[in-house]
mmCIF file of C-alpha atoms in Angstrom:
data_model
loop_
_atom_site.group_PDB
_atom_site.id
_atom_site.type_symbol
_atom_site.label_atom_id
_atom_site.label_comp_id
_atom_site.label_asym_id
_atom_site.label_seq_id
_atom_site.Cartn_x
_atom_site.Cartn_y
_atom_site.Cartn_z
ATOM 1 C CA MET A 227 1.583 -25.187 -5.795
ATOM 2 C CA THR A 228 -0.190 -26.779 -2.872
ATOM 3 C CA ARG A 229 -2.417 -29.830 -3.247
ATOM 4 C CA GLY A 230 -5.483 -27.616 -2.818
ATOM 5 C CA SER A 231 -4.343 -25.248 -5.579
ATOM 6 C CA ILE A 232 -3.721 -28.178 -7.925
ATOM 7 C CA ALA A 233 -7.212 -29.564 -7.278
ATOM 8 C CA LEU A 234 -8.740 -26.108 -7.757
ATOM 9 C CA SER A 235 -6.815 -25.594 -11.002
ATOM 10 C CA ALA A 236 -7.914 -29.001 -12.318
ATOM 11 C CA THR A 237 -11.571 -28.231 -11.539
ATOM 12 C CA LEU A 238 -11.378 -24.814 -13.185
ATOM 13 C CA LEU A 239 -9.602 -26.308 -16.188
ATOM 14 C CA GLY A 240 -12.376 -28.849 -16.676
ATOM 15 C CA LEU A 241 -15.022 -26.115 -16.513
ATOM 16 C CA THR A 242 -13.005 -23.997 -18.942
ATOM 17 C CA VAL A 243 -12.856 -26.843 -21.480
ATOM 18 C CA LEU A 244 -16.646 -27.217 -21.269
ATOM 19 C CA ALA A 245 -17.102 -23.465 -21.694
ATOM 20 C CA ALA A 246 -14.769 -23.479 -24.710
ATOM 21 C CA LEU A 247 -16.739 -26.283 -26.358
ATOM 22 C CA ALA A 248 -19.987 -24.434 -25.668
ATOM 23 C CA SER A 249 -18.456 -21.337 -27.254
ATOM 24 C CA LEU A 250 -17.899 -23.317 -30.452
ATOM 25 C CA GLY A 251 -21.433 -24.666 -30.507
ATOM 26 C CA PHE A 252 -23.620 -21.715 -29.538
ATOM 27 C CA GLY A 253 -24.190 -18.410 -31.282
ATOM 28 C CA THR A 254 -26.467 -16.939 -33.920
ATOM 29 C CA VAL A 255 -26.483 -20.378 -35.516
ATOM 30 C CA ALA A 256 -26.505 -23.209 -32.973
ATOM 31 C CA LEU A 257 -24.575 -26.331 -33.919
ATOM 32 C CA ALA A 258 -25.150 -29.793 -32.484
ATOM 33 C CA PRO A 259 -22.188 -31.300 -30.592
ATOM 34 C CA ASP A 260 -21.631 -33.969 -33.264
ATOM 35 C CA ARG A 261 -21.277 -31.278 -35.973
ATOM 36 C CA VAL A 262 -18.805 -29.334 -33.837
ATOM 37 C CA VAL A 263 -16.688 -32.439 -33.187
ATOM 38 C CA ALA A 264 -16.818 -33.421 -36.859
ATOM 39 C CA ALA A 265 -15.680 -29.935 -37.891
ATOM 40 C CA LEU A 266 -12.780 -30.060 -35.410
ATOM 41 C CA LEU A 267 -11.724 -33.441 -36.808
ATOM 42 C CA GLY A 268 -11.916 -32.198 -40.393
ATOM 43 C CA ARG A 269 -14.858 -34.409 -41.309
ATOM 44 C CA GLY A 270 -17.702 -31.914 -41.005
ATOM 45 C CA ASP A 271 -19.780 -30.242 -43.697
ATOM 46 C CA MET A 272 -18.493 -27.019 -45.229
ATOM 47 C CA ILE A 273 -20.937 -24.722 -43.418
ATOM 48 C CA ALA A 274 -20.158 -26.162 -39.972
ATOM 49 C CA ALA A 275 -16.412 -26.141 -40.676
ATOM 50 C CA THR A 276 -16.508 -22.481 -41.709
ATOM 51 C CA ILE A 277 -18.499 -21.434 -38.646
ATOM 52 C CA VAL A 278 -16.430 -23.442 -36.165
ATOM 53 C CA LEU A 279 -12.906 -23.055 -37.543
ATOM 54 C CA GLU A 280 -12.950 -19.610 -39.129
ATOM 55 C CA LEU A 281 -15.455 -17.672 -37.010
ATOM 56 C CA ARG A 282 -15.788 -19.208 -33.563
ATOM 57 C CA MET A 283 -12.399 -20.851 -33.001
ATOM 58 C CA PRO A 284 -10.351 -17.598 -33.118
ATOM 59 C CA ARG A 285 -12.931 -15.892 -30.919
ATOM 60 C CA MET A 286 -12.845 -18.734 -28.402
ATOM 61 C CA LEU A 287 -9.032 -18.857 -28.323
ATOM 62 C CA LEU A 288 -8.760 -15.109 -27.811
ATOM 63 C CA GLY A 289 -11.320 -15.286 -25.013
ATOM 64 C CA LEU A 290 -9.227 -17.918 -23.251
ATOM 65 C CA LEU A 291 -5.914 -16.125 -23.801
ATOM 66 C CA VAL A 292 -7.103 -12.608 -22.952
ATOM 67 C CA GLY A 293 -9.064 -13.773 -19.902
ATOM 68 C CA ALA A 294 -6.093 -15.770 -18.617
ATOM 69 C CA MET A 295 -3.776 -12.804 -19.061
ATOM 70 C CA LEU A 296 -6.068 -10.358 -17.284
ATOM 71 C CA GLY A 297 -6.753 -12.746 -14.402
ATOM 72 C CA LEU A 298 -3.057 -13.533 -13.960
ATOM 73 C CA ALA A 299 -2.048 -9.876 -14.169
ATOM 74 C CA GLY A 300 -4.615 -8.922 -11.540
ATOM 75 C CA ALA A 301 -3.465 -11.655 -9.150
ATOM 76 C CA ALA A 302 0.215 -10.743 -9.603
ATOM 77 C CA LEU A 303 -0.402 -7.028 -9.062
ATOM 78 C CA GLN A 304 -2.529 -7.607 -5.979
ATOM 79 C CA GLY A 305 0.269 -9.729 -4.540
ATOM 80 C CA PHE A 306 3.050 -7.306 -5.445
ATOM 81 C CA LEU A 307 1.287 -4.095 -4.397
ATOM 82 C CA ARG A 308 -0.377 -5.811 -1.432
ATOM 83 C CA ASN A 309 -3.565 -4.071 -2.465
ATOM 84 C CA PRO A 310 -6.738 -6.157 -2.964
ATOM 85 C CA LEU A 311 -8.133 -3.586 -5.414
ATOM 86 C CA ALA A 312 -5.138 -3.576 -7.763
ATOM 87 C CA GLU A 313 -5.621 -4.495 -11.417
ATOM 88 C CA PRO A 314 -3.762 -3.804 -14.708
ATOM 89 C CA SER A 315 -5.313 -0.377 -15.168
ATOM 90 C CA VAL A 316 -3.662 0.720 -11.900
ATOM 91 C CA LEU A 317 -0.305 0.939 -13.706
ATOM 92 C CA GLY A 318 -1.761 2.615 -16.776
ATOM 93 C CA ALA A 319 -1.087 -0.398 -18.999
ATOM 94 C CA SER A 320 -4.686 -0.851 -20.131
ATOM 95 C CA ASN A 321 -5.313 2.829 -20.850
ATOM 96 C CA ALA A 322 -2.002 3.250 -22.665
ATOM 97 C CA ALA A 323 -2.670 0.246 -24.900
ATOM 98 C CA ALA A 324 -6.177 1.537 -25.566
ATOM 99 C CA LEU A 325 -4.727 4.923 -26.550
ATOM 100 C CA GLY A 326 -2.448 3.249 -29.106
ATOM 101 C CA ALA A 327 -5.404 1.457 -30.665
ATOM 102 C CA VAL A 328 -7.430 4.682 -30.713
ATOM 103 C CA ILE A 329 -4.571 6.443 -32.531
ATOM 104 C CA ALA A 330 -4.602 3.669 -35.155
ATOM 105 C CA LEU A 331 -8.356 4.111 -35.613
ATOM 106 C CA TYR A 332 -8.276 7.921 -35.563
ATOM 107 C CA PHE A 333 -5.617 8.274 -38.265
ATOM 108 C CA GLY A 334 -6.940 5.399 -40.356
ATOM 109 C CA LEU A 335 -3.853 3.246 -39.832
ATOM 110 C CA ALA A 336 -6.004 0.227 -38.985
ATOM 111 C CA GLU A 337 -7.370 0.275 -42.531
ATOM 112 C CA LEU A 338 -3.884 -0.011 -44.049
ATOM 113 C CA HIS A 339 -3.211 -3.383 -42.414
ATOM 114 C CA PRO A 340 -5.090 -5.314 -39.681
ATOM 115 C CA ALA A 341 -1.858 -5.850 -37.724
ATOM 116 C CA LEU A 342 -1.181 -2.132 -37.264
ATOM 117 C CA LEU A 343 -3.862 -1.650 -34.591
ATOM 118 C CA PRO A 344 -2.635 -4.354 -32.178
ATOM 119 C CA LEU A 345 1.017 -3.562 -32.846
ATOM 120 C CA LEU A 346 0.513 0.123 -32.092
ATOM 121 C CA ALA A 347 -1.407 -0.744 -28.928
ATOM 122 C CA ILE A 348 1.454 -2.944 -27.744
ATOM 123 C CA ALA A 349 3.979 -0.207 -28.631
ATOM 124 C CA THR A 350 2.152 2.403 -26.541
ATOM 125 C CA GLY A 351 1.985 -0.099 -23.679
ATOM 126 C CA LEU A 352 5.778 -0.366 -23.783
ATOM 127 C CA VAL A 353 6.100 3.431 -23.923
ATOM 128 C CA ALA A 354 3.927 3.574 -20.809
ATOM 129 C CA LEU A 355 6.314 1.133 -19.128
ATOM 130 C CA VAL A 356 9.317 3.365 -19.857
ATOM 131 C CA THR A 357 7.388 6.391 -18.608
ATOM 132 C CA LEU A 358 6.355 4.506 -15.484
ATOM 133 C CA PHE A 359 9.951 3.753 -14.574
ATOM 134 C CA GLY A 360 10.950 7.324 -15.370
ATOM 135 C CA LEU A 361 8.330 8.708 -12.994
ATOM 136 C CA SER A 362 8.963 6.213 -10.198
ATOM 137 C CA GLY A 363 12.773 6.447 -10.457
ATOM 138 C CA GLN A 364 14.748 4.027 -8.303
ATOM 139 C CA SER A 365 12.059 3.797 -5.652
ATOM 140 C CA GLU A 366 10.912 0.278 -4.788
ATOM 141 C CA SER A 367 7.802 1.512 -3.007
ATOM 142 C CA ALA A 368 4.487 0.113 -4.198
ATOM 143 C CA LEU A 369 2.829 3.470 -3.456
ATOM 144 C CA THR A 370 5.211 5.257 -5.835
ATOM 145 C CA LEU A 371 4.346 2.811 -8.615
ATOM 146 C CA ILE A 372 0.615 3.249 -8.007
ATOM 147 C CA LEU A 373 0.851 7.051 -8.136
ATOM 148 C CA ALA A 374 2.963 6.944 -11.303
ATOM 149 C CA GLY A 375 0.509 4.481 -12.859
ATOM 150 C CA ILE A 376 -2.444 6.721 -12.035
ATOM 151 C CA ALA A 377 -0.676 9.631 -13.731
ATOM 152 C CA ILE A 378 -0.067 7.562 -16.879
ATOM 153 C CA ALA A 379 -3.627 6.212 -16.923
ATOM 154 C CA THR A 380 -5.040 9.744 -16.546
ATOM 155 C CA LEU A 381 -2.868 11.075 -19.359
ATOM 156 C CA ALA A 382 -3.831 8.193 -21.650
ATOM 157 C CA GLY A 383 -7.507 8.693 -20.799
ATOM 158 C CA ALA A 384 -7.192 12.379 -21.674
ATOM 159 C CA GLY A 385 -5.665 11.413 -25.032
ATOM 160 C CA ILE A 386 -8.569 9.071 -25.761
ATOM 161 C CA SER A 387 -11.089 11.788 -24.854
ATOM 162 C CA LEU A 388 -9.252 14.247 -27.101
ATOM 163 C CA ALA A 389 -9.412 11.815 -30.023
ATOM 164 C CA LEU A 390 -13.159 11.418 -29.522
ATOM 165 C CA ASN A 391 -13.603 15.188 -29.226
ATOM 166 C CA LEU A 392 -11.656 15.919 -32.420
ATOM 167 C CA SER A 393 -12.929 12.941 -34.401
ATOM 168 C CA PRO A 394 -13.372 14.086 -38.013
ATOM 169 C CA ASN A 395 -16.754 12.416 -38.453
ATOM 170 C CA PRO A 396 -19.349 10.603 -36.324
ATOM 171 C CA PHE A 397 -18.548 7.269 -37.934
ATOM 172 C CA ALA A 398 -14.910 7.444 -36.764
ATOM 173 C CA ALA A 399 -16.064 8.350 -33.252
ATOM 174 C CA MET A 400 -18.507 5.444 -33.280
ATOM 175 C CA GLU A 401 -15.764 3.048 -34.373
ATOM 176 C CA ILE A 402 -13.517 4.243 -31.548
ATOM 177 C CA MET A 403 -16.303 3.940 -28.970
ATOM 178 C CA ASN A 404 -17.213 0.439 -30.132
ATOM 179 C CA TRP A 405 -13.591 -0.642 -29.774
ATOM 180 C CA LEU A 406 -13.255 0.931 -26.316
ATOM 181 C CA LEU A 407 -16.281 -1.028 -25.099
ATOM 182 C CA GLY A 408 -14.403 -4.279 -25.736
ATOM 183 C CA SER A 409 -15.407 -7.178 -27.949
ATOM 184 C CA LEU A 410 -14.141 -10.400 -29.515
ATOM 185 C CA GLU A 411 -16.529 -10.157 -32.442
ATOM 186 C CA ASN A 412 -15.126 -10.587 -35.970
ATOM 187 C CA ARG A 413 -11.680 -11.653 -34.787
ATOM 188 C CA SER A 414 -9.601 -13.908 -37.022
ATOM 189 C CA SER A 415 -6.689 -16.297 -36.597
ATOM 190 C CA GLN A 416 -4.422 -13.398 -37.554
ATOM 191 C CA HIS A 417 -5.349 -11.633 -34.312
ATOM 192 C CA VAL A 418 -4.545 -14.807 -32.382
ATOM 193 C CA TRP A 419 -1.063 -15.094 -33.880
ATOM 194 C CA ILE A 420 -0.338 -11.401 -33.341
ATOM 195 C CA ALA A 421 -1.281 -11.458 -29.670
ATOM 196 C CA LEU A 422 -0.013 -14.941 -28.755
ATOM 197 C CA PRO A 423 3.750 -14.209 -28.376
ATOM 198 C CA PHE A 424 3.091 -11.161 -26.202
ATOM 199 C CA LEU A 425 0.570 -12.980 -24.012
ATOM 200 C CA LEU A 426 2.888 -15.960 -23.512
ATOM 201 C CA ALA A 427 5.907 -13.776 -22.736
ATOM 202 C CA GLY A 428 3.930 -11.600 -20.332
ATOM 203 C CA GLY A 429 2.412 -14.617 -18.592
ATOM 204 C CA ALA A 430 5.811 -16.296 -18.148
ATOM 205 C CA LEU A 431 7.255 -13.162 -16.526
ATOM 206 C CA LEU A 432 4.311 -12.857 -14.135
ATOM 207 C CA LEU A 433 4.578 -16.508 -13.072
ATOM 208 C CA TRP A 434 8.331 -16.204 -12.481
ATOM 209 C CA ASP A 435 8.177 -14.498 -9.082
ATOM 210 C CA GLY A 436 5.627 -16.471 -7.093
ATOM 211 C CA ARG A 437 8.090 -16.996 -4.221
ATOM 212 C CA ALA A 438 8.942 -13.276 -4.190
ATOM 213 C CA LEU A 439 5.261 -12.351 -3.966
ATOM 214 C CA ASP A 440 4.877 -14.657 -0.964
ATOM 215 C CA ALA A 441 7.892 -12.999 0.675
ATOM 216 C CA LEU A 442 6.372 -9.554 0.118
ATOM 217 C CA THR A 443 3.490 -10.461 2.437
ATOM 218 C CA LEU A 444 6.058 -9.863 5.194
ATOM 219 C CA GLY A 445 6.690 -6.344 3.889
ATOM 220 C CA GLU A 446 9.504 -4.927 1.766
ATOM 221 C CA ASP A 447 12.085 -5.149 4.567
ATOM 222 C CA GLY A 448 11.095 -8.735 5.313
ATOM 223 C CA ALA A 449 11.392 -9.665 1.644
ATOM 224 C CA ARG A 450 14.886 -8.158 1.423
ATOM 225 C CA THR A 451 15.889 -10.111 4.516
ATOM 226 C CA LEU A 452 14.874 -13.304 2.694
ATOM 227 C CA GLY A 453 17.171 -12.361 -0.181
ATOM 228 C CA ILE A 454 14.551 -11.069 -2.617
ATOM 229 C CA ASN A 455 15.815 -8.522 -5.166
ATOM 230 C CA LEU A 456 12.823 -6.186 -5.246
ATOM 231 C CA THR A 457 14.186 -4.114 -8.124
ATOM 232 C CA ALA A 458 14.456 -7.186 -10.376
ATOM 233 C CA VAL A 459 11.006 -8.380 -9.271
ATOM 234 C CA ARG A 460 9.514 -5.013 -10.094
ATOM 235 C CA TRP A 461 11.140 -4.967 -13.541
ATOM 236 C CA ARG A 462 9.842 -8.420 -14.401
ATOM 237 C CA LEU A 463 6.371 -7.653 -13.119
ATOM 238 C CA MET A 464 6.037 -4.328 -14.895
ATOM 239 C CA ILE A 465 7.364 -5.679 -18.198
ATOM 240 C CA GLY A 466 5.092 -8.724 -17.903
ATOM 241 C CA VAL A 467 2.018 -6.590 -17.252
ATOM 242 C CA SER A 468 2.812 -4.108 -20.014
ATOM 243 C CA ILE A 469 3.555 -6.713 -22.678
ATOM 244 C CA GLY A 470 0.801 -9.133 -21.680
ATOM 245 C CA VAL A 471 -1.988 -6.635 -21.054
ATOM 246 C CA GLY A 472 -0.910 -4.581 -24.062
ATOM 247 C CA GLY A 473 -1.249 -7.660 -26.250
ATOM 248 C CA ALA A 474 -4.626 -8.490 -24.723
ATOM 249 C CA VAL A 475 -6.118 -5.019 -25.041
ATOM 250 C CA ALA A 476 -4.750 -4.752 -28.564
ATOM 251 C CA VAL A 477 -7.003 -7.518 -29.884
ATOM 252 C CA SER A 478 -10.008 -7.343 -27.553
ATOM 253 C CA GLY A 479 -10.419 -3.670 -26.718
ATOM 254 C CA SER A 480 -10.832 -2.443 -23.168
ATOM 255 C CA ILE A 481 -12.258 -5.167 -20.928
ATOM 256 C CA GLY A 482 -12.405 -4.206 -17.288
ATOM 257 C CA PHE A 483 -12.881 -5.919 -13.939
ATOM 258 C CA ILE A 484 -11.564 -9.369 -14.952
ATOM 259 C CA GLY A 485 -8.205 -8.652 -13.320
ATOM 260 C CA LEU A 486 -9.963 -7.271 -10.245
ATOM 261 C CA ILE A 487 -12.676 -9.798 -9.469
ATOM 262 C CA VAL A 488 -11.156 -13.131 -10.527
ATOM 263 C CA PRO A 489 -8.442 -13.188 -7.805
ATOM 264 C CA HIS A 490 -11.119 -12.361 -5.214
ATOM 265 C CA LEU A 491 -13.309 -15.214 -6.408
ATOM 266 C CA ILE A 492 -10.356 -17.639 -6.386
ATOM 267 C CA ARG A 493 -8.557 -16.622 -3.174
ATOM 268 C CA PRO A 494 -11.048 -18.133 -0.640
ATOM 269 C CA PHE A 495 -10.416 -21.591 -2.151
ATOM 270 C CA THR A 496 -6.626 -21.390 -1.644
ATOM 271 C CA ASP A 497 -4.304 -20.838 1.317
ATOM 272 C CA ARG A 498 -4.424 -17.124 0.323
ATOM 273 C CA SER A 499 -0.716 -16.921 -0.461
ATOM 274 C CA PRO A 500 -0.085 -14.883 -3.658
ATOM 275 C CA SER A 501 1.736 -17.730 -5.420
ATOM 276 C CA ALA A 502 -1.183 -20.122 -4.837
ATOM 277 C CA VAL A 503 -3.573 -17.711 -6.561
ATOM 278 C CA LEU A 504 -1.614 -17.086 -9.782
ATOM 279 C CA ILE A 505 -2.372 -20.168 -11.903
ATOM 280 C CA PRO A 506 -5.978 -20.629 -10.678
ATOM 281 C CA ALA A 507 -6.594 -16.918 -11.374
ATOM 282 C CA ALA A 508 -5.300 -17.340 -14.932
ATOM 283 C CA ILE A 509 -7.612 -20.312 -15.539
ATOM 284 C CA GLY A 510 -10.480 -18.546 -13.777
ATOM 285 C CA GLY A 511 -9.995 -15.462 -15.947
ATOM 286 C CA ALA A 512 -10.118 -17.608 -19.085
ATOM 287 C CA LEU A 513 -13.307 -19.294 -17.823
ATOM 288 C CA LEU A 514 -15.054 -16.057 -16.849
ATOM 289 C CA LEU A 515 -14.280 -14.206 -20.066
ATOM 290 C CA THR A 516 -15.298 -17.204 -22.200
ATOM 291 C CA LEU A 517 -18.620 -17.417 -20.352
ATOM 292 C CA ALA A 518 -19.123 -13.651 -20.663
ATOM 293 C CA ASP A 519 -18.446 -13.809 -24.403
ATOM 294 C CA LEU A 520 -20.856 -16.723 -24.711
ATOM 295 C CA GLY A 521 -23.413 -14.647 -22.833
ATOM 296 C CA VAL A 522 -23.201 -11.668 -25.193
ATOM 297 C CA ARG A 523 -24.015 -13.991 -28.090
ATOM 298 C CA LEU A 524 -26.980 -15.631 -26.365
ATOM 299 C CA ILE A 525 -28.612 -12.556 -24.801
ATOM 300 C CA PRO A 526 -31.341 -11.437 -27.233
ATOM 301 C CA ALA A 527 -30.603 -7.926 -28.495
ATOM 302 C CA THR A 528 -30.841 -5.955 -31.725
ATOM 303 C CA ASN A 529 -27.075 -5.448 -31.665
ATOM 304 C CA GLU A 530 -24.643 -7.793 -29.934
ATOM 305 C CA LEU A 531 -23.738 -6.512 -26.475
ATOM 306 C CA LYS A 532 -20.156 -5.397 -25.958
ATOM 307 C CA LEU A 533 -18.006 -7.646 -23.806
ATOM 308 C CA GLY A 534 -16.669 -4.801 -21.666
ATOM 309 C CA VAL A 535 -20.224 -3.857 -20.708
ATOM 310 C CA VAL A 536 -21.026 -7.384 -19.539
ATOM 311 C CA THR A 537 -17.829 -7.741 -17.494
ATOM 312 C CA ALA A 538 -18.523 -4.365 -15.873
ATOM 313 C CA PHE A 539 -21.995 -5.484 -14.812
ATOM 314 C CA ILE A 540 -20.423 -8.612 -13.313
ATOM 315 C CA GLY A 541 -17.522 -6.787 -11.688
ATOM 316 C CA VAL A 542 -19.267 -3.862 -10.029
ATOM 317 C CA PRO A 543 -21.305 -5.979 -7.554
ATOM 318 C CA VAL A 544 -18.166 -7.905 -6.542
ATOM 319 C CA PHE A 545 -16.331 -4.606 -6.058
ATOM 320 C CA LEU A 546 -19.150 -3.234 -3.878
ATOM 321 C CA VAL A 547 -19.298 -6.420 -1.781
ATOM 322 C CA HIS A 548 -15.568 -6.155 -1.097
ATOM 323 C CA LEU A 549 -15.934 -2.454 -0.248
ATOM 324 C CA MET A 550 -18.719 -3.133 2.257
ATOM 325 C CA ARG A 551 -16.679 -5.952 3.829
ATOM 326 C CA GLU A 552 -13.736 -3.577 4.286
ATOM 327 C CA ARG A 553 -15.973 -0.970 5.896
ATOM 328 C CA ARG A 554 -17.258 -3.537 8.400
ATOM 329 C CA LEU A 555 -13.672 -4.430 9.281
ATOM 330 C CA TRP A 556 -12.991 -0.780 10.098
#
């Protein structure tokens, strides 16, 4: 990392810590900072300890982990595909994981054990990975991967629509729709421990090939000339995205636009090389999703807003700004 990227990461990390502390203190019941600190140190009253440690801590940790994974995945995919509009859903990973969770809800498997929903979502994400490689074959072309990913995402989306169409009762359909909108509400430490190994493994794989992503800015032929094994890079990237995003979607539902907009917000403050964006994008994703989750708790509403709705309202303007900038360049 360059000196500028280190400074940017340190600044973002400081803001993320402040956002995390705010997430522990604010909500339906606001807690003073001294009560939050006392609860974290094990010296608080029972009510504050229950709210902070059992309700808000898992939610805050998942916001950090899921946001970091989505931001990192978006930055890695944009570097690998050399496409500024790439994000995890481009490869079908998000839709496939969502389909697995919908299957668990549709057939009532989620009621048998809380772990079945995230585990099935991760399993369908891995199935999507195998299908992706089957459709793309031995081709190393980014375009081939994008087309194969679109096919998988479309098929998974059709499966989700079918489940909603055939839902046995309106309550099941409502449960599926609420999950698809994305939320960190009512998450427990169990969800954190289920998702954590997959998020860490996926993140490590995505961070592995920073040098290869920089080489790909010269094109595929230029990267090969520099000794980059594009097949191995593609395998690591696809497995990292599938495992990491599958684990994220499994516990948070479908949350869009984080992987798309965070790299764009971060890139102007770096030297614009793909490797320089990876870690700041991960921290930026954690910061943005934590702030968005804090926002859904503070915005006055009869029912708590869904996190995916808030991130979409944030992401669409950024997407349109980028689109208009591209049109002016043409």
